[in-house]
Amino acid sequence: MKNDDFPNIEMVSNQACLLTFSQVISEATSNDIAQVTQRLKSLAGIVDLVPSYTTLLVVFDDDHFDRFAIFKTIRQTIEAIDPNDFSIKDQREVVIPVYYDKEVGPDIEDVARHCQLSIDEVIRRHHETTYRAYAIGFTPGFAFLGNTPDELHVPRKTTPRLKVPVGSVALAENQTAVYPSVTPGGWQIIGRTPVNLIDWGSKNLALIAMGDSVRFDPISRDEFLVLGGQLDGF
């Protein structure tokens, strides 16, 4: 990695430092973060790595590293990266089936009005886009996916719902996401998937990992029910 591309490194506690790669969310920045994460995770003394849109939090064992040693290790690791032979080993394409309808997507009509599109056009533009998982957070397995087409940019709801059903597919600003569990939420809900995004018995826990490509595949009501989808209300 070139010196110009080096992230800013700052301590945030005696056991953690924050790497800031850019002030702009982009696929290039996400790739840089994925590269560094992949290299650092195999090093002794690294306790945890928390990647996000433009940053990487590095948690380390302070019996193994002091501030100077962790900075040196991070810089040496980054210097050794050759972007020409790098591949994101764990990156996958995840396809999520979605039943788009006001029965399970109570905001889809409002989204269509806001965007000055028909409901069919909202569905088409949403599912024809391939998204990237830029961050994981909010609740376990909640992947922030971007970027939505400009025509589908919508604000969050003024009053969040107290309960959003599991599997709800939603929009907010330039992002889309699937609620992996029942939680409060303020995103605009346009559909629902029958797929479980969390498997507590699996090694990786969540279906979507940071850096994955994600596509949505429209399905009918009958297909949704056959695949185990639930029509419970809000």
PDB file of C-alpha atoms in Angstrom:
ATOM      1  CA  MET A   1       0.000   0.000   0.000  1.00  0.00           C
ATOM      2  CA  LYS A   2       1.344   3.426  -0.942  1.00  0.00           C
ATOM      3  CA  ASN A   3       2.273   5.917   1.764  1.00  0.00           C
ATOM      4  CA  ASP A   4      -0.463   8.240   0.526  1.00  0.00           C
ATOM      5  CA  ASP A   5      -2.971   5.480   1.249  1.00  0.00           C
ATOM      6  CA  PHE A   6      -1.813   4.863   4.810  1.00  0.00           C
ATOM      7  CA  PRO A   7      -4.609   5.239   7.352  1.00  0.00           C
ATOM      8  CA  ASN A   8      -4.381   7.627  10.258  1.00  0.00           C
ATOM      9  CA  ILE A   9      -3.745   5.660  13.473  1.00  0.00           C
ATOM     10  CA  GLU A  10      -4.777   6.894  16.907  1.00  0.00           C
ATOM     11  CA  MET A  11      -5.119   5.300  20.313  1.00  0.00           C
ATOM     12  CA  VAL A  12      -8.633   5.178  21.745  1.00  0.00           C
ATOM     13  CA  SER A  13      -7.740   3.210  24.892  1.00  0.00           C
ATOM     14  CA  ASN A  14      -4.748   1.357  26.303  1.00  0.00           C
ATOM     15  CA  GLN A  15      -5.919  -1.755  24.415  1.00  0.00           C
ATOM     16  CA  ALA A  16      -7.344  -0.332  21.207  1.00  0.00           C
ATOM     17  CA  CYS A  17      -6.437   1.926  18.319  1.00  0.00           C
ATOM     18  CA  LEU A  18      -8.525   3.291  15.480  1.00  0.00           C
ATOM     19  CA  LEU A  19      -7.392   3.295  11.859  1.00  0.00           C
ATOM     20  CA  THR A  20      -9.143   5.916   9.713  1.00  0.00           C
ATOM     21  CA  PHE A  21      -8.738   5.229   6.004  1.00  0.00           C
ATOM     22  CA  SER A  22     -10.829   8.012   4.502  1.00  0.00           C
ATOM     23  CA  GLN A  23     -13.593  10.509   5.152  1.00  0.00           C
ATOM     24  CA  VAL A  24     -15.514   9.177   2.156  1.00  0.00           C
ATOM     25  CA  ILE A  25     -17.498   5.939   2.000  1.00  0.00           C
ATOM     26  CA  SER A  26     -16.471   4.048  -1.131  1.00  0.00           C
ATOM     27  CA  GLU A  27     -15.807   0.568  -2.439  1.00  0.00           C
ATOM     28  CA  ALA A  28     -12.083   1.375  -2.670  1.00  0.00           C
ATOM     29  CA  THR A  29     -11.984   2.321   1.011  1.00  0.00           C
ATOM     30  CA  SER A  30     -13.938  -0.806   1.906  1.00  0.00           C
ATOM     31  CA  ASN A  31     -11.418  -2.913  -0.039  1.00  0.00           C
ATOM     32  CA  ASP A  32      -8.505  -1.288   1.803  1.00  0.00           C
ATOM     33  CA  ILE A  33     -10.146  -2.028   5.141  1.00  0.00           C
ATOM     34  CA  ALA A  34     -10.812  -5.632   4.104  1.00  0.00           C
ATOM     35  CA  GLN A  35      -7.176  -6.074   3.048  1.00  0.00           C
ATOM     36  CA  VAL A  36      -5.797  -4.799   6.335  1.00  0.00           C
ATOM     37  CA  THR A  37      -8.351  -6.745   8.377  1.00  0.00           C
ATOM     38  CA  GLN A  38      -7.429  -9.977   6.621  1.00  0.00           C
ATOM     39  CA  ARG A  39      -3.711  -9.462   7.306  1.00  0.00           C
ATOM     40  CA  LEU A  40      -4.047  -8.366  10.926  1.00  0.00           C
ATOM     41  CA  LYS A  41      -6.466 -11.064  12.081  1.00  0.00           C
ATOM     42  CA  SER A  42      -3.808 -13.790  11.930  1.00  0.00           C
ATOM     43  CA  LEU A  43      -1.287 -11.931  14.108  1.00  0.00           C
ATOM     44  CA  ALA A  44      -0.583 -12.986  17.674  1.00  0.00           C
ATOM     45  CA  GLY A  45      -1.737 -10.423  20.200  1.00  0.00           C
ATOM     46  CA  ILE A  46      -4.655  -9.137  18.127  1.00  0.00           C
ATOM     47  CA  VAL A  47      -7.805  -9.676  20.196  1.00  0.00           C
ATOM     48  CA  ASP A  48     -10.509  -8.262  17.934  1.00  0.00           C
ATOM     49  CA  LEU A  49     -11.008  -6.285  14.727  1.00  0.00           C
ATOM     50  CA  VAL A  50     -14.100  -4.149  14.131  1.00  0.00           C
ATOM     51  CA  PRO A  51     -14.293  -2.854  10.541  1.00  0.00           C
ATOM     52  CA  SER A  52     -16.771  -0.150   9.565  1.00  0.00           C
ATOM     53  CA  TYR A  53     -17.447   2.244   6.676  1.00  0.00           C
ATOM     54  CA  THR A  54     -14.135   4.138   6.776  1.00  0.00           C
ATOM     55  CA  THR A  55     -12.430   2.855   9.928  1.00  0.00           C
ATOM     56  CA  LEU A  56     -10.978  -0.241  11.531  1.00  0.00           C
ATOM     57  CA  LEU A  57     -10.868  -0.634  15.300  1.00  0.00           C
ATOM     58  CA  VAL A  58      -7.963  -2.826  16.397  1.00  0.00           C
ATOM     59  CA  VAL A  59      -8.221  -4.336  19.877  1.00  0.00           C
ATOM     60  CA  PHE A  60      -4.981  -5.850  21.136  1.00  0.00           C
ATOM     61  CA  ASP A  61      -3.465  -7.535  24.170  1.00  0.00           C
ATOM     62  CA  ASP A  62      -1.546  -4.860  26.059  1.00  0.00           C
ATOM     63  CA  ASP A  63       0.689  -7.560  27.529  1.00  0.00           C
ATOM     64  CA  HIS A  64       1.793  -8.284  23.966  1.00  0.00           C
ATOM     65  CA  PHE A  65       1.970  -4.748  22.538  1.00  0.00           C
ATOM     66  CA  ASP A  66       2.576  -1.297  23.903  1.00  0.00           C
ATOM     67  CA  ARG A  67       1.471   1.760  21.927  1.00  0.00           C
ATOM     68  CA  PHE A  68       4.678   1.987  19.924  1.00  0.00           C
ATOM     69  CA  ALA A  69       4.794  -1.722  19.128  1.00  0.00           C
ATOM     70  CA  ILE A  70       1.210  -1.913  17.865  1.00  0.00           C
ATOM     71  CA  PHE A  71       1.723   1.148  15.651  1.00  0.00           C
ATOM     72  CA  LYS A  72       4.894  -0.389  14.217  1.00  0.00           C
ATOM     73  CA  THR A  73       3.220  -3.762  13.651  1.00  0.00           C
ATOM     74  CA  ILE A  74       0.254  -2.189  11.875  1.00  0.00           C
ATOM     75  CA  ARG A  75       2.465  -0.088   9.619  1.00  0.00           C
ATOM     76  CA  GLN A  76       4.714  -3.040   8.744  1.00  0.00           C
ATOM     77  CA  THR A  77       1.679  -5.187   7.991  1.00  0.00           C
ATOM     78  CA  ILE A  78       0.211  -2.552   5.690  1.00  0.00           C
ATOM     79  CA  GLU A  79       3.541  -1.971   3.932  1.00  0.00           C
ATOM     80  CA  ALA A  80       3.712  -5.680   3.095  1.00  0.00           C
ATOM     81  CA  ILE A  81       0.365  -5.668   1.280  1.00  0.00           C
ATOM     82  CA  ASP A  82       0.608  -6.018  -2.488  1.00  0.00           C
ATOM     83  CA  PRO A  83      -2.755  -4.928  -3.922  1.00  0.00           C
ATOM     84  CA  ASN A  84      -1.941  -6.650  -7.217  1.00  0.00           C
ATOM     85  CA  ASP A  85      -2.087 -10.148  -5.774  1.00  0.00           C
ATOM     86  CA  PHE A  86      -4.716  -9.552  -3.114  1.00  0.00           C
ATOM     87  CA  SER A  87      -8.109 -11.216  -3.131  1.00  0.00           C
ATOM     88  CA  ILE A  88     -10.745 -10.984  -0.443  1.00  0.00           C
ATOM     89  CA  LYS A  89     -10.924 -14.661   0.406  1.00  0.00           C
ATOM     90  CA  ASP A  90     -14.160 -14.534   2.348  1.00  0.00           C
ATOM     91  CA  GLN A  91     -16.098 -12.212   0.041  1.00  0.00           C
ATOM     92  CA  ARG A  92     -19.209 -13.829  -1.403  1.00  0.00           C
ATOM     93  CA  GLU A  93     -22.338 -12.942  -3.280  1.00  0.00           C
ATOM     94  CA  VAL A  94     -25.394 -13.412  -1.097  1.00  0.00           C
ATOM     95  CA  VAL A  95     -28.800 -13.615  -2.784  1.00  0.00           C
ATOM     96  CA  ILE A  96     -31.785 -12.872  -0.559  1.00  0.00           C
ATOM     97  CA  PRO A  97     -35.333 -13.730  -1.696  1.00  0.00           C
ATOM     98  CA  VAL A  98     -37.837 -10.969  -0.921  1.00  0.00           C
ATOM     99  CA  TYR A  99     -41.614 -10.791  -0.949  1.00  0.00           C
ATOM    100  CA  TYR A 100     -42.261  -7.158  -1.881  1.00  0.00           C
ATOM    101  CA  ASP A 101     -45.795  -6.123  -0.928  1.00  0.00           C
ATOM    102  CA  LYS A 102     -47.596  -3.738   1.416  1.00  0.00           C
ATOM    103  CA  GLU A 103     -48.767  -6.818   3.353  1.00  0.00           C
ATOM    104  CA  VAL A 104     -45.236  -7.125   4.737  1.00  0.00           C
ATOM    105  CA  GLY A 105     -43.812  -3.820   3.507  1.00  0.00           C
ATOM    106  CA  PRO A 106     -46.131  -1.192   4.979  1.00  0.00           C
ATOM    107  CA  ASP A 107     -43.996   1.719   3.759  1.00  0.00           C
ATOM    108  CA  ILE A 108     -43.693   0.696   0.121  1.00  0.00           C
ATOM    109  CA  GLU A 109     -46.534   2.991  -0.994  1.00  0.00           C
ATOM    110  CA  ASP A 110     -45.019   5.947   0.888  1.00  0.00           C
ATOM    111  CA  VAL A 111     -41.625   5.193  -0.658  1.00  0.00           C
ATOM    112  CA  ALA A 112     -43.177   5.114  -4.129  1.00  0.00           C
ATOM    113  CA  ARG A 113     -44.884   8.466  -3.541  1.00  0.00           C
ATOM    114  CA  HIS A 114     -41.742  10.057  -2.113  1.00  0.00           C
ATOM    115  CA  CYS A 115     -39.640   8.836  -5.043  1.00  0.00           C
ATOM    116  CA  GLN A 116     -42.358   9.595  -7.610  1.00  0.00           C
ATOM    117  CA  LEU A 117     -42.223   6.044  -8.871  1.00  0.00           C
ATOM    118  CA  SER A 118     -44.718   3.219  -9.184  1.00  0.00           C
ATOM    119  CA  ILE A 119     -44.476   0.394  -6.671  1.00  0.00           C
ATOM    120  CA  ASP A 120     -43.289  -1.900  -9.471  1.00  0.00           C
ATOM    121  CA  GLU A 121     -40.495   0.573 -10.282  1.00  0.00           C
ATOM    122  CA  VAL A 122     -39.440   0.744  -6.617  1.00  0.00           C
ATOM    123  CA  ILE A 123     -39.215  -3.044  -6.568  1.00  0.00           C
ATOM    124  CA  ARG A 124     -37.355  -3.226  -9.869  1.00  0.00           C
ATOM    125  CA  ARG A 125     -34.772  -0.604  -8.977  1.00  0.00           C
ATOM    126  CA  HIS A 126     -34.216  -2.127  -5.551  1.00  0.00           C
ATOM    127  CA  HIS A 127     -33.686  -5.698  -6.726  1.00  0.00           C
ATOM    128  CA  GLU A 128     -31.680  -4.878  -9.875  1.00  0.00           C
ATOM    129  CA  THR A 129     -28.926  -3.237  -7.822  1.00  0.00           C
ATOM    130  CA  THR A 130     -26.022  -5.202  -6.359  1.00  0.00           C
ATOM    131  CA  TYR A 131     -25.096  -3.887  -2.923  1.00  0.00           C
ATOM    132  CA  ARG A 132     -21.996  -4.077  -0.783  1.00  0.00           C
ATOM    133  CA  ALA A 133     -21.994  -4.741   2.950  1.00  0.00           C
ATOM    134  CA  TYR A 134     -20.112  -1.709   4.268  1.00  0.00           C
ATOM    135  CA  ALA A 135     -20.633  -2.301   7.984  1.00  0.00           C
ATOM    136  CA  ILE A 136     -22.202  -4.699  10.472  1.00  0.00           C
ATOM    137  CA  GLY A 137     -23.850  -3.299  13.566  1.00  0.00           C
ATOM    138  CA  PHE A 138     -26.928  -1.982  15.369  1.00  0.00           C
ATOM    139  CA  THR A 139     -27.915  -5.572  16.219  1.00  0.00           C
ATOM    140  CA  PRO A 140     -26.052  -8.846  15.498  1.00  0.00           C
ATOM    141  CA  GLY A 141     -26.239  -9.616  11.798  1.00  0.00           C
ATOM    142  CA  PHE A 142     -27.596  -6.215  10.739  1.00  0.00           C
ATOM    143  CA  ALA A 143     -25.659  -5.358   7.572  1.00  0.00           C
ATOM    144  CA  PHE A 144     -25.629  -1.805   6.240  1.00  0.00           C
ATOM    145  CA  LEU A 145     -25.820  -2.209   2.464  1.00  0.00           C
ATOM    146  CA  GLY A 146     -25.062   0.478  -0.099  1.00  0.00           C
ATOM    147  CA  ASN A 147     -25.509   2.254  -2.174  1.00  0.00           C
ATOM    148  CA  THR A 148     -29.128   2.374  -3.239  1.00  0.00           C
ATOM    149  CA  PRO A 149     -29.958   4.047  -6.565  1.00  0.00           C
ATOM    150  CA  ASP A 150     -30.363   7.815  -6.250  1.00  0.00           C
ATOM    151  CA  GLU A 151     -34.047   7.457  -7.135  1.00  0.00           C
ATOM    152  CA  LEU A 152     -34.623   5.348  -3.991  1.00  0.00           C
ATOM    153  CA  HIS A 153     -33.074   7.701  -1.437  1.00  0.00           C
ATOM    154  CA  VAL A 154     -35.652   8.165   1.312  1.00  0.00           C
ATOM    155  CA  PRO A 155     -35.448   9.595   4.842  1.00  0.00           C
ATOM    156  CA  ARG A 156     -35.888   7.565   7.974  1.00  0.00           C
ATOM    157  CA  LYS A 157     -39.343   7.562   9.509  1.00  0.00           C
ATOM    158  CA  THR A 158     -40.127  10.545  11.729  1.00  0.00           C
ATOM    159  CA  THR A 159     -41.399   8.187  14.437  1.00  0.00           C
ATOM    160  CA  PRO A 160     -39.589   4.829  14.604  1.00  0.00           C
ATOM    161  CA  ARG A 161     -41.620   1.669  15.047  1.00  0.00           C
ATOM    162  CA  LEU A 162     -41.387  -0.059  18.398  1.00  0.00           C
ATOM    163  CA  LYS A 163     -41.360  -3.453  16.677  1.00  0.00           C
ATOM    164  CA  VAL A 164     -40.022  -4.359  13.244  1.00  0.00           C
ATOM    165  CA  PRO A 165     -40.591  -8.029  12.319  1.00  0.00           C
ATOM    166  CA  VAL A 166     -37.645 -10.273  11.601  1.00  0.00           C
ATOM    167  CA  GLY A 167     -36.678 -10.373   7.930  1.00  0.00           C
ATOM    168  CA  SER A 168     -38.039  -6.927   7.106  1.00  0.00           C
ATOM    169  CA  VAL A 169     -36.289  -5.355   4.104  1.00  0.00           C
ATOM    170  CA  ALA A 170     -35.940  -1.609   4.452  1.00  0.00           C
ATOM    171  CA  LEU A 171     -34.526   1.622   3.031  1.00  0.00           C
ATOM    172  CA  ALA A 172     -33.011   4.680   4.700  1.00  0.00           C
ATOM    173  CA  GLU A 173     -31.182   7.475   2.886  1.00  0.00           C
ATOM    174  CA  ASN A 174     -28.696   5.782   0.519  1.00  0.00           C
ATOM    175  CA  GLN A 175     -28.738   2.406   2.279  1.00  0.00           C
ATOM    176  CA  THR A 176     -30.803  -0.741   2.453  1.00  0.00           C
ATOM    177  CA  ALA A 177     -30.835  -3.509   5.053  1.00  0.00           C
ATOM    178  CA  VAL A 178     -32.614  -6.571   6.394  1.00  0.00           C
ATOM    179  CA  TYR A 179     -33.661  -6.694  10.044  1.00  0.00           C
ATOM    180  CA  PRO A 180     -32.217  -9.987  11.350  1.00  0.00           C
ATOM    181  CA  SER A 181     -34.291  -9.941  14.544  1.00  0.00           C
ATOM    182  CA  VAL A 182     -37.340  -8.227  16.015  1.00  0.00           C
ATOM    183  CA  THR A 183     -36.232  -4.758  17.106  1.00  0.00           C
ATOM    184  CA  PRO A 184     -37.395  -1.155  17.105  1.00  0.00           C
ATOM    185  CA  GLY A 185     -36.487   0.612  13.880  1.00  0.00           C
ATOM    186  CA  GLY A 186     -36.996   3.733  11.834  1.00  0.00           C
ATOM    187  CA  TRP A 187     -36.207   2.553   8.312  1.00  0.00           C
ATOM    188  CA  GLN A 188     -38.820   2.452   5.528  1.00  0.00           C
ATOM    189  CA  ILE A 189     -40.000  -1.157   5.146  1.00  0.00           C
ATOM    190  CA  ILE A 190     -40.741  -2.387   1.618  1.00  0.00           C
ATOM    191  CA  GLY A 191     -40.770  -6.179   1.915  1.00  0.00           C
ATOM    192  CA  ARG A 192     -39.707  -9.247   3.852  1.00  0.00           C
ATOM    193  CA  THR A 193     -37.429 -12.237   3.388  1.00  0.00           C
ATOM    194  CA  PRO A 194     -38.103 -15.749   4.705  1.00  0.00           C
ATOM    195  CA  VAL A 195     -34.361 -16.315   5.110  1.00  0.00           C
ATOM    196  CA  ASN A 196     -32.787 -16.305   8.574  1.00  0.00           C
ATOM    197  CA  LEU A 197     -29.879 -13.888   8.650  1.00  0.00           C
ATOM    198  CA  ILE A 198     -28.540 -15.251  11.932  1.00  0.00           C
ATOM    199  CA  ASP A 199     -27.576 -18.814  12.822  1.00  0.00           C
ATOM    200  CA  TRP A 200     -26.468 -18.900  16.440  1.00  0.00           C
ATOM    201  CA  GLY A 201     -24.985 -22.361  15.942  1.00  0.00           C
ATOM    202  CA  SER A 202     -22.754 -21.454  13.014  1.00  0.00           C
ATOM    203  CA  LYS A 203     -19.145 -20.340  13.127  1.00  0.00           C
ATOM    204  CA  ASN A 204     -19.798 -17.050  11.350  1.00  0.00           C
ATOM    205  CA  LEU A 205     -23.128 -16.310  13.110  1.00  0.00           C
ATOM    206  CA  ALA A 206     -24.426 -13.978  10.377  1.00  0.00           C
ATOM    207  CA  LEU A 207     -25.376 -14.701   6.774  1.00  0.00           C
ATOM    208  CA  ILE A 208     -23.879 -11.419   5.538  1.00  0.00           C
ATOM    209  CA  ALA A 209     -20.304 -10.394   6.325  1.00  0.00           C
ATOM    210  CA  MET A 210     -18.629  -7.077   5.688  1.00  0.00           C
ATOM    211  CA  GLY A 211     -17.418  -6.865   2.090  1.00  0.00           C
ATOM    212  CA  ASP A 212     -20.001  -9.310   0.747  1.00  0.00           C
ATOM    213  CA  SER A 213     -22.011  -8.478  -2.354  1.00  0.00           C
ATOM    214  CA  VAL A 214     -25.750  -8.718  -1.783  1.00  0.00           C
ATOM    215  CA  ARG A 215     -28.616  -9.004  -4.257  1.00  0.00           C
ATOM    216  CA  PHE A 216     -32.357  -9.233  -3.664  1.00  0.00           C
ATOM    217  CA  ASP A 217     -34.510 -11.664  -5.642  1.00  0.00           C
ATOM    218  CA  PRO A 218     -38.286 -10.962  -5.833  1.00  0.00           C
ATOM    219  CA  ILE A 219     -40.548 -13.883  -4.913  1.00  0.00           C
ATOM    220  CA  SER A 220     -44.311 -14.339  -4.767  1.00  0.00           C
ATOM    221  CA  ARG A 221     -46.442 -14.568  -1.647  1.00  0.00           C
ATOM    222  CA  ASP A 222     -46.813 -18.336  -2.130  1.00  0.00           C
ATOM    223  CA  GLU A 223     -43.053 -18.788  -2.537  1.00  0.00           C
ATOM    224  CA  PHE A 224     -42.493 -16.688   0.576  1.00  0.00           C
ATOM    225  CA  LEU A 225     -44.789 -18.939   2.616  1.00  0.00           C
ATOM    226  CA  VAL A 226     -43.329 -22.174   1.198  1.00  0.00           C
ATOM    227  CA  LEU A 227     -39.857 -20.966   2.222  1.00  0.00           C
ATOM    228  CA  GLY A 228     -41.066 -20.476   5.785  1.00  0.00           C
ATOM    229  CA  GLY A 229     -41.961 -16.793   5.684  1.00  0.00           C
ATOM    230  CA  GLN A 230     -44.241 -15.408   8.374  1.00  0.00           C
ATOM    231  CA  LEU A 231     -46.991 -12.827   7.851  1.00  0.00           C
ATOM    232  CA  ASP A 232     -47.120 -11.645  11.463  1.00  0.00           C
ATOM    233  CA  GLY A 233     -48.059  -7.985  11.779  1.00  0.00           C
ATOM    234  CA  PHE A 234     -46.368  -4.927  13.173  1.00  0.00           C
TER     235      PHE A 234
END
